[in-house]
PDB file of C-alpha atoms in Angstrom:
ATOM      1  CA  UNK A  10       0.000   0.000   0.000  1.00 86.00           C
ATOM      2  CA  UNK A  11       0.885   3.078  -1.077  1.00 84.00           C
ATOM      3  CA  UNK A  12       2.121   5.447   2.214  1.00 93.00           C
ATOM      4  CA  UNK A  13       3.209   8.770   4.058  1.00 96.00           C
ATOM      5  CA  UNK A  14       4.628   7.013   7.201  1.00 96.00           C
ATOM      6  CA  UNK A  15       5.097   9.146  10.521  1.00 97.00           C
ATOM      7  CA  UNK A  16       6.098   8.563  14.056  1.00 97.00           C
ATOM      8  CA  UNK A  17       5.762   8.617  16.828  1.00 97.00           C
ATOM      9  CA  UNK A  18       2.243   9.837  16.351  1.00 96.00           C
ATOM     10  CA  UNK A  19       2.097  11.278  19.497  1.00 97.00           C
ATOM     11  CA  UNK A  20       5.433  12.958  21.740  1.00 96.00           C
ATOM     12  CA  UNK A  21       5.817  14.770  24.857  1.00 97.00           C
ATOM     13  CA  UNK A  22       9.311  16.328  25.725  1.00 96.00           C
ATOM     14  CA  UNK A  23      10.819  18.910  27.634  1.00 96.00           C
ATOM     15  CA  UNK A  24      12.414  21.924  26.508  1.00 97.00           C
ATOM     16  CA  UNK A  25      15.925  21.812  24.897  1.00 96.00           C
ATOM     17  CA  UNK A  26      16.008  17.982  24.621  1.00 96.00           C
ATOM     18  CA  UNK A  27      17.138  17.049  20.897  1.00 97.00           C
ATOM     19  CA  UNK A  28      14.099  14.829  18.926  1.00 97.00           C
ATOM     20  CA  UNK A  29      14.016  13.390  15.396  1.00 97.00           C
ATOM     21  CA  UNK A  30      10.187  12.652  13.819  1.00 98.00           C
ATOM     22  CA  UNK A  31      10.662  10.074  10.787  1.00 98.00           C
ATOM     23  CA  UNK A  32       8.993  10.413   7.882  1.00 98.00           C
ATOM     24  CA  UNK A  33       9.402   7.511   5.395  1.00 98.00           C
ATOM     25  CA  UNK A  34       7.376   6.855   1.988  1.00 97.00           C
ATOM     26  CA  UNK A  35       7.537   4.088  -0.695  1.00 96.00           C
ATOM     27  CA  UNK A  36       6.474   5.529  -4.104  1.00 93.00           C
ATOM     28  CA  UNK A  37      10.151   6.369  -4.789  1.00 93.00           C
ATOM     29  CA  UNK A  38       8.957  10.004  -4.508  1.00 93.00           C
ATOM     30  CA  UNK A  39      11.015  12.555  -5.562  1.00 91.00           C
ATOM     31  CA  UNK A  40       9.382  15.646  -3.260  1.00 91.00           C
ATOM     32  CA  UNK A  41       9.423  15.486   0.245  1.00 94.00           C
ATOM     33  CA  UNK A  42       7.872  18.555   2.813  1.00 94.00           C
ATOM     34  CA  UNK A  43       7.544  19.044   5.834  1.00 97.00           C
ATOM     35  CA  UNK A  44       4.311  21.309   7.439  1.00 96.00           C
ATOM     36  CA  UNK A  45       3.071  22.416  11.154  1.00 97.00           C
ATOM     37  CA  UNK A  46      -0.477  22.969  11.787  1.00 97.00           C
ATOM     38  CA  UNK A  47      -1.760  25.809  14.523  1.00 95.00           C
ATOM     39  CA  UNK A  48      -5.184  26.777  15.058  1.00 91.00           C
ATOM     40  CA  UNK A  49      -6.020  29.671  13.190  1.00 89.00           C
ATOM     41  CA  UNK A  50      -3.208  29.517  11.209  1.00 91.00           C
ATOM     42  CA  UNK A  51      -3.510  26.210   8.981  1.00 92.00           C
ATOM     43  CA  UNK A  52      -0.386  24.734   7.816  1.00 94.00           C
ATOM     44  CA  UNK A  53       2.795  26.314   7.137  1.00 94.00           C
ATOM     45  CA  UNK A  54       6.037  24.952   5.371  1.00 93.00           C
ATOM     46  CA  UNK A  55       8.989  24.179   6.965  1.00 96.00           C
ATOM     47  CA  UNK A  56      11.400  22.455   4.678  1.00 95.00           C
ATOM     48  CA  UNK A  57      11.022  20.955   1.438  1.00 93.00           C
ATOM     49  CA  UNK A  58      13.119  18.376  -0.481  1.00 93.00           C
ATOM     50  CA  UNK A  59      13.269  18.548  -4.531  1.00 89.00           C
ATOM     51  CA  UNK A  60      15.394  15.166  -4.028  1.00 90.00           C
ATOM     52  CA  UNK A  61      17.981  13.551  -2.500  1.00 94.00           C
ATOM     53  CA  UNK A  62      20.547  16.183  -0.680  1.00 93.00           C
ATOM     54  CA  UNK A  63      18.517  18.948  -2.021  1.00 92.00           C
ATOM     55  CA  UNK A  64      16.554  20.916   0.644  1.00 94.00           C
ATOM     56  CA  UNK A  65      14.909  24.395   0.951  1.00 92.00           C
ATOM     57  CA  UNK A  66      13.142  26.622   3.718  1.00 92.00           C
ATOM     58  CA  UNK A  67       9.414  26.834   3.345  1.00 90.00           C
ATOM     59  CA  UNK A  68       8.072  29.739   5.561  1.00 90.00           C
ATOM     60  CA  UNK A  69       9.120  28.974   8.827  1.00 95.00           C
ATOM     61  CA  UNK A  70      12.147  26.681   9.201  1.00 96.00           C
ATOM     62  CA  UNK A  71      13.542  28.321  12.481  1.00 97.00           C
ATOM     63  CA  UNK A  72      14.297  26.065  14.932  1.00 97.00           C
ATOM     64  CA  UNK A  73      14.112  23.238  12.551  1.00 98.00           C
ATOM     65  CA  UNK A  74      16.577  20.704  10.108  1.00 98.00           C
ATOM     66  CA  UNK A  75      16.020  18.231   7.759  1.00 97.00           C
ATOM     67  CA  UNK A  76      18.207  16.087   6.166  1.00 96.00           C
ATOM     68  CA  UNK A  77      17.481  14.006   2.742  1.00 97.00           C
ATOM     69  CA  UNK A  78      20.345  11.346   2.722  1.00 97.00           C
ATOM     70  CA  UNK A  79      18.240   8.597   1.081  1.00 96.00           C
ATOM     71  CA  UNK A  80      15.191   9.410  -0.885  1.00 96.00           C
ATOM     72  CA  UNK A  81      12.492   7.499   1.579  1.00 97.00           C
ATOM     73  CA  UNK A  82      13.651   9.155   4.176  1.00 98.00           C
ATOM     74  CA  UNK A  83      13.241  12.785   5.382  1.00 98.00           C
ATOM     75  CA  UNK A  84      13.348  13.255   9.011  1.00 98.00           C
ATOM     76  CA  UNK A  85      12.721  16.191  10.367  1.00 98.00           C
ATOM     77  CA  UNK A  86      15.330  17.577  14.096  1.00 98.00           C
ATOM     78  CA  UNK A  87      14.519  19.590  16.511  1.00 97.00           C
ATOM     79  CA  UNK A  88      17.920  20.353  18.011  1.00 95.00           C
ATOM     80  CA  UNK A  89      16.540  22.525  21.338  1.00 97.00           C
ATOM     81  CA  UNK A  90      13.014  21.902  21.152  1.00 97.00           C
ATOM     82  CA  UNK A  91      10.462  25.438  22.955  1.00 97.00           C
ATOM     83  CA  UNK A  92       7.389  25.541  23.652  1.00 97.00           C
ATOM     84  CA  UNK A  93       6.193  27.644  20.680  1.00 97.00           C
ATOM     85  CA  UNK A  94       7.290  24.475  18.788  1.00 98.00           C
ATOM     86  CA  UNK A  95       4.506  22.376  20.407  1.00 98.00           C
ATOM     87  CA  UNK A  96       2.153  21.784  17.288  1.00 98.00           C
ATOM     88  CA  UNK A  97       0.617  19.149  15.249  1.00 97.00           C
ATOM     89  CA  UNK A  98       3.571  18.015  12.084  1.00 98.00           C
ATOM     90  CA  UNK A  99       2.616  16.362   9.038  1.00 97.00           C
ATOM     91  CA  UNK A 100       4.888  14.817   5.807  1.00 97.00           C
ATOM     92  CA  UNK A 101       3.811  14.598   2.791  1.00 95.00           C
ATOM     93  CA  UNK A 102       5.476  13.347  -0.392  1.00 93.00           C
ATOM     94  CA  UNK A 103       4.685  13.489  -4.228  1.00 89.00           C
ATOM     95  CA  UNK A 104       6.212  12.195  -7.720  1.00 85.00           C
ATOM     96  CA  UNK A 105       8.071  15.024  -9.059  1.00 77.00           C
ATOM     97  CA  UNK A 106       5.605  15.889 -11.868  1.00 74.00           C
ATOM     98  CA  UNK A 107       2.908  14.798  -9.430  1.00 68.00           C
ATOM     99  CA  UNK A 108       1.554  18.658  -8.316  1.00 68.00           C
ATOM    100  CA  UNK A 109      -2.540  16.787  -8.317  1.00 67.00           C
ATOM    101  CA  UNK A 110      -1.392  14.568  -5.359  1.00 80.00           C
ATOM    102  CA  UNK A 111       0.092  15.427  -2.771  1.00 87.00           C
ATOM    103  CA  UNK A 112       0.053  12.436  -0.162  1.00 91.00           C
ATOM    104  CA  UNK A 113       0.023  12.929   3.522  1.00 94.00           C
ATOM    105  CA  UNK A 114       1.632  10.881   6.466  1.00 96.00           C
ATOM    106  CA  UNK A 115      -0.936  10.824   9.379  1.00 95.00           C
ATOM    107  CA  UNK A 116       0.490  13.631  11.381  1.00 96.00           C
ATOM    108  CA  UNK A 117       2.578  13.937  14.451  1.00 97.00           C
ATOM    109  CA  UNK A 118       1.026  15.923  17.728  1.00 97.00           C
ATOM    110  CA  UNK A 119       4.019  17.401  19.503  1.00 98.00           C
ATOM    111  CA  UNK A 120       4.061  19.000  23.148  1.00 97.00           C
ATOM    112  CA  UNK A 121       6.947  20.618  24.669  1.00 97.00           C
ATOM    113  CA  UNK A 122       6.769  21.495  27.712  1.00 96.00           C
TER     114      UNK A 122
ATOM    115  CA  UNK B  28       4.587  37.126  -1.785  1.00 69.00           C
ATOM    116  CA  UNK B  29       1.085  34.407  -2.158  1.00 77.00           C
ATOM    117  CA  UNK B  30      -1.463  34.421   0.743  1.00 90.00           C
ATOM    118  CA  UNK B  31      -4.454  32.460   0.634  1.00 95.00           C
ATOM    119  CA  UNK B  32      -7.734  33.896   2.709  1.00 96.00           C
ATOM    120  CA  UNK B  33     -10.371  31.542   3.819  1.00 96.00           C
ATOM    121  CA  UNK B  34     -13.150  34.655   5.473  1.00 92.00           C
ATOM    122  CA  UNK B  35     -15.544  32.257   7.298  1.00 91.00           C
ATOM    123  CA  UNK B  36     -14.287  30.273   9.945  1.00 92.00           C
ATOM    124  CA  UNK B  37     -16.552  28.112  10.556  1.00 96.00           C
ATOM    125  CA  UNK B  38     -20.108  26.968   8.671  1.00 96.00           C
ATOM    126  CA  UNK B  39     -22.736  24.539   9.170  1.00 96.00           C
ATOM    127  CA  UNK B  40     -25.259  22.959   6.911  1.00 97.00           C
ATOM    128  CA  UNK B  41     -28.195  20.248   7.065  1.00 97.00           C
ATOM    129  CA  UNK B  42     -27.476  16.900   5.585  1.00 97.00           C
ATOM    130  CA  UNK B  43     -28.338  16.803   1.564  1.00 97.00           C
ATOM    131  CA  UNK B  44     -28.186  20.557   1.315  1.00 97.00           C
ATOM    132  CA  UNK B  45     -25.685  22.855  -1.006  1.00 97.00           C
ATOM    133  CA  UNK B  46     -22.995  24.637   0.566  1.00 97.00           C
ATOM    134  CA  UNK B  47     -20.624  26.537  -0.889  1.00 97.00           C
ATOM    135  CA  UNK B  48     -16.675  27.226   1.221  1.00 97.00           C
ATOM    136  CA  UNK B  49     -14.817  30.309  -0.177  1.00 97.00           C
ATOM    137  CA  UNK B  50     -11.791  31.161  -1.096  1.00 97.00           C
ATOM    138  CA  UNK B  51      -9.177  33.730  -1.988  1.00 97.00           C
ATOM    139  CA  UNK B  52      -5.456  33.996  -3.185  1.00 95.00           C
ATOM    140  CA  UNK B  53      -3.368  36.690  -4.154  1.00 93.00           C
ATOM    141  CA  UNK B  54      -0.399  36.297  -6.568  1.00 88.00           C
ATOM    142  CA  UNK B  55       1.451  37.771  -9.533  1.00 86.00           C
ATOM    143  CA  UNK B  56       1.760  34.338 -10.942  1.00 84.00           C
ATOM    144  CA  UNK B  57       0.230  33.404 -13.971  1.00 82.00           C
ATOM    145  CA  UNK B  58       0.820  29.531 -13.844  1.00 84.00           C
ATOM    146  CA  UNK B  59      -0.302  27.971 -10.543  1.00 90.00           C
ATOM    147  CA  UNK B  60      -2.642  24.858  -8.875  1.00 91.00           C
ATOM    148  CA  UNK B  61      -5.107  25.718  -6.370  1.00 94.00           C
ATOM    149  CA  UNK B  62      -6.418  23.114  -4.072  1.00 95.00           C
ATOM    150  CA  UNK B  63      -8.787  21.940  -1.422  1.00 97.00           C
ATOM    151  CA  UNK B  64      -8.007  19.769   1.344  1.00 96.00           C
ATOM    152  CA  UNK B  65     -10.622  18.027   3.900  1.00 97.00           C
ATOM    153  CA  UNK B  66      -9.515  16.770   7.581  1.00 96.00           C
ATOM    154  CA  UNK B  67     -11.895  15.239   9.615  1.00 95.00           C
ATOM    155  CA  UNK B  68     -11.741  14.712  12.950  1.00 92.00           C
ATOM    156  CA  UNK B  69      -8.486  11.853  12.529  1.00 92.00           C
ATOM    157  CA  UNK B  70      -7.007  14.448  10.848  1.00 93.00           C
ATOM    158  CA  UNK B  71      -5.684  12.735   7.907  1.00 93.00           C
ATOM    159  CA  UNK B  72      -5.269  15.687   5.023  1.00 94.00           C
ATOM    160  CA  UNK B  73      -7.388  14.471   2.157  1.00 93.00           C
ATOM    161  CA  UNK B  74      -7.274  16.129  -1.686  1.00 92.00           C
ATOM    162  CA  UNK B  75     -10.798  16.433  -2.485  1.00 95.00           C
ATOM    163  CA  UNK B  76     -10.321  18.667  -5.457  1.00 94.00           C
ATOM    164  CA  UNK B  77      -7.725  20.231  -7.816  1.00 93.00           C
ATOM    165  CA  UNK B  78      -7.406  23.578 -10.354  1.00 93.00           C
ATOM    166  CA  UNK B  79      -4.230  24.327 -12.367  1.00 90.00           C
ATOM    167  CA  UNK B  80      -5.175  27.516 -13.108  1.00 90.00           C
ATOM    168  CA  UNK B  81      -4.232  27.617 -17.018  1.00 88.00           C
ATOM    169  CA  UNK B  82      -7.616  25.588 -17.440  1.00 87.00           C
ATOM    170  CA  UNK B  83     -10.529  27.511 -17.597  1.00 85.00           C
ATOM    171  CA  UNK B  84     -12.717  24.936 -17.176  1.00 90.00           C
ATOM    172  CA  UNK B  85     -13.668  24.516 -13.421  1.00 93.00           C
ATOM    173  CA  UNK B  86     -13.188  20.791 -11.901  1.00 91.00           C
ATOM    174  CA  UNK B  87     -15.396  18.836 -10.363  1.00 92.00           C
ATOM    175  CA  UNK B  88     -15.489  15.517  -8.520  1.00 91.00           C
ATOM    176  CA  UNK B  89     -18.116  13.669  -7.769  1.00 94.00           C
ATOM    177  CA  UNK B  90     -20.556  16.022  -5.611  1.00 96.00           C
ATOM    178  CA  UNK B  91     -17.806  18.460  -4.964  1.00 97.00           C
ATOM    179  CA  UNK B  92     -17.390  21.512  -7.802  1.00 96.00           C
ATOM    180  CA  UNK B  93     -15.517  24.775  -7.486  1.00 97.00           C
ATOM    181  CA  UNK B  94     -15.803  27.988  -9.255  1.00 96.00           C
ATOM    182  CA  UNK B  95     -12.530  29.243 -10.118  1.00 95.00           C
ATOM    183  CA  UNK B  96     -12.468  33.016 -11.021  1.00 95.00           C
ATOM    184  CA  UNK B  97      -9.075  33.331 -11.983  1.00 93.00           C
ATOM    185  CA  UNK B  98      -9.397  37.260 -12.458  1.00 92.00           C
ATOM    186  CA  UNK B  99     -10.844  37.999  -9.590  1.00 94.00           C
ATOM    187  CA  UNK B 100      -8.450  35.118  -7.889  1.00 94.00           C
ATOM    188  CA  UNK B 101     -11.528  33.147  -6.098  1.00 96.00           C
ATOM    189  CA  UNK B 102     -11.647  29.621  -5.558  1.00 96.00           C
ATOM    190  CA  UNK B 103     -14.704  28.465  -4.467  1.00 97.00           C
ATOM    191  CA  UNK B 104     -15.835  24.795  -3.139  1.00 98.00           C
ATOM    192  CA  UNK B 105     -19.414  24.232  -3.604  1.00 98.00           C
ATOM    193  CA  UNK B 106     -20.535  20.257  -2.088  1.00 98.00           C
ATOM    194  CA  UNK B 107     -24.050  19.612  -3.179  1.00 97.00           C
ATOM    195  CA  UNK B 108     -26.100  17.254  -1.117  1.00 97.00           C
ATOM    196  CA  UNK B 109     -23.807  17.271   2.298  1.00 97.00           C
ATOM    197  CA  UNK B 110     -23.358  14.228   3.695  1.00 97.00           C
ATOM    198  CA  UNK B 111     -22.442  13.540   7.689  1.00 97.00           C
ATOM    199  CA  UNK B 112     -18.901  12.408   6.714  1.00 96.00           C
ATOM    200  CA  UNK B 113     -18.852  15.998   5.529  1.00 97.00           C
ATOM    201  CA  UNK B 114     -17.806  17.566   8.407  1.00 97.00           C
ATOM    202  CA  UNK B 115     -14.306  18.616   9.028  1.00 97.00           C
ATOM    203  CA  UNK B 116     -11.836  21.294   8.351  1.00 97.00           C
ATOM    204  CA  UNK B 117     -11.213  22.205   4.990  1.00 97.00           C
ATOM    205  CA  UNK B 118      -8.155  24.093   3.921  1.00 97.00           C
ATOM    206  CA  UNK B 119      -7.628  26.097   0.600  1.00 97.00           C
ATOM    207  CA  UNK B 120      -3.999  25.786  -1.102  1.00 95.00           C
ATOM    208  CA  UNK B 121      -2.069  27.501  -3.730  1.00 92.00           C
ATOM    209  CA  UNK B 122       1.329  25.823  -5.262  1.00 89.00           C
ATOM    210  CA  UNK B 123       3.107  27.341  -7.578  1.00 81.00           C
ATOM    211  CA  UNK B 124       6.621  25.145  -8.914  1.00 75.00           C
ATOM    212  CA  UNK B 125       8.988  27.169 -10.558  1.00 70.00           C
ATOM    213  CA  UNK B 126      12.422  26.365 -11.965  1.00 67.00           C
ATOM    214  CA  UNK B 127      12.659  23.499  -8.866  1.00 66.00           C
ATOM    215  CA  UNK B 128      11.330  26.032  -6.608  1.00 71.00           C
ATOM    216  CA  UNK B 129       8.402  25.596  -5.042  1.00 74.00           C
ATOM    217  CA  UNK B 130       6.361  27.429  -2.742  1.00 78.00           C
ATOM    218  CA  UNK B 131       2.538  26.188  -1.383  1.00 83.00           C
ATOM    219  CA  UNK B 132       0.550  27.862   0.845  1.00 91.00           C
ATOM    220  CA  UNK B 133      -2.333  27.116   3.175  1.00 94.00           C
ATOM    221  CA  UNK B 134      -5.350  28.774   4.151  1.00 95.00           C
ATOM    222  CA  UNK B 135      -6.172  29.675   7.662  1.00 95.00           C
ATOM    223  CA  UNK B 136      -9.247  26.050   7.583  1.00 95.00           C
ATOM    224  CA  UNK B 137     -12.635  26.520   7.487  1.00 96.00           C
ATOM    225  CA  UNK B 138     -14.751  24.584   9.996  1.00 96.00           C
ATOM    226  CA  UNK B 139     -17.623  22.661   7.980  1.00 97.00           C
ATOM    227  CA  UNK B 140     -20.489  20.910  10.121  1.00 97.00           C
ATOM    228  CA  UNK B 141     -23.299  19.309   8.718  1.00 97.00           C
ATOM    229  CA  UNK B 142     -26.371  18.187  10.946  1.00 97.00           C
ATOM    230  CA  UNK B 143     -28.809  15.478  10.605  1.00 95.00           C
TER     231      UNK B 143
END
């Protein structure tokens, strides 16, 4: 089955305490992004990845990385995790020509407390 | 730079009526998609319809339509005979890919409900 896979689904940390959420698909997709949704503000882009080793800011990468070592793969660090980080993070991924489908892992809900 | 404006937070509807969700962009682009996204309650992001906007024909899937007024940069999503599974967020998007540069945005969501 085609997929967007995410976890944990769920995390709770503490401020300043390094975390990684995976994001792994397997349609051999070429584009890879990364998005946080707030209430009242719907989702933003963080990072995006045109392919392997290639990555670019979306709107609001502070506080963020993302590395794109293998093209399944495209986890997304938060080195010294705040509390204005604590939001819901979703992955998506699509074929490079593939702008009508944009596929969706099932989102992360982060708290930092 | 491309915002997207959703004005009505938050709508409700009876079951097997017509509603209609707006939507506004602003850009300078002249080659874009325009999209709108459902999320129900397990808030998986779902495509429920698509525009590239160099089609003037306005898409349509299944009971969902929109009315794409490229001039006046509106993007509407009308969903004829509402169903309960219906209800959820929906979220207006603009893409435009340029030269392996791409930039989407989101709208702010738009709370749909529909009763029984």
């Amino acid at each position: 089955e085609a997929q967007v896979t995410q976890n944990p689904r769920y995390l709770i940390t503490v401020t300043g305490k390094k975390l990684t959420v995976t994001c792994s698909q397997n349609m051999n997709h070429e584009y890879m992004s990364w998005y946080r949704q707030d209430p009242g503000l719907g989702l933003r882009q963080i990072y995006y990845s045109m392919n392997v080793e290639v990555t670019d800011k979306g709107d609001v990468p502070e506080g963020y990385k993302v590395s794109r070592k293998e093209k399944r793969n495209f986890p997304l660090i938060l080195e010294s995790p705040s509390p204005n980080q604590t939001s819901l993070y979703f992955c998506a991924s699509r074929a490079r020509q593939g702008f009508e489908k944009l596929f969706f892992g099932s989102g992360t809900q982060l708290s930092v407390l | 730079a491309q915002t997207v404006t959703q004005s009505q937070p938050e709508m409700s509807v009876q079951e097997a009526e017509t509603v209609t969700l707006s939507c506004t962009y602003d850009t300078s682009e002249s080659n874009y998609y325009l999209f709108w996204y459902k999320q129900p309650p397990s808030r998986q992001m779902i495509l429920v319809i698509r525009q590239e906007a160099y089609k003037q024909q306005n898409a349509t899937e299944n009971r969902f339509s929109v009315n794409f007024q490229k001039a006046a940069k509106s993007f509407s999503l009308k969903i004829s005979d509402s169903q309960l599974g219906d209800t959820a967020m929906y979220f207006c998007a603009f893409m435009r890919y340029q030269g392996g540069s791409e930039k989407l945005v989101f709208g702010k969501g738009m709370k749909l409900t529909v009763n029984p």
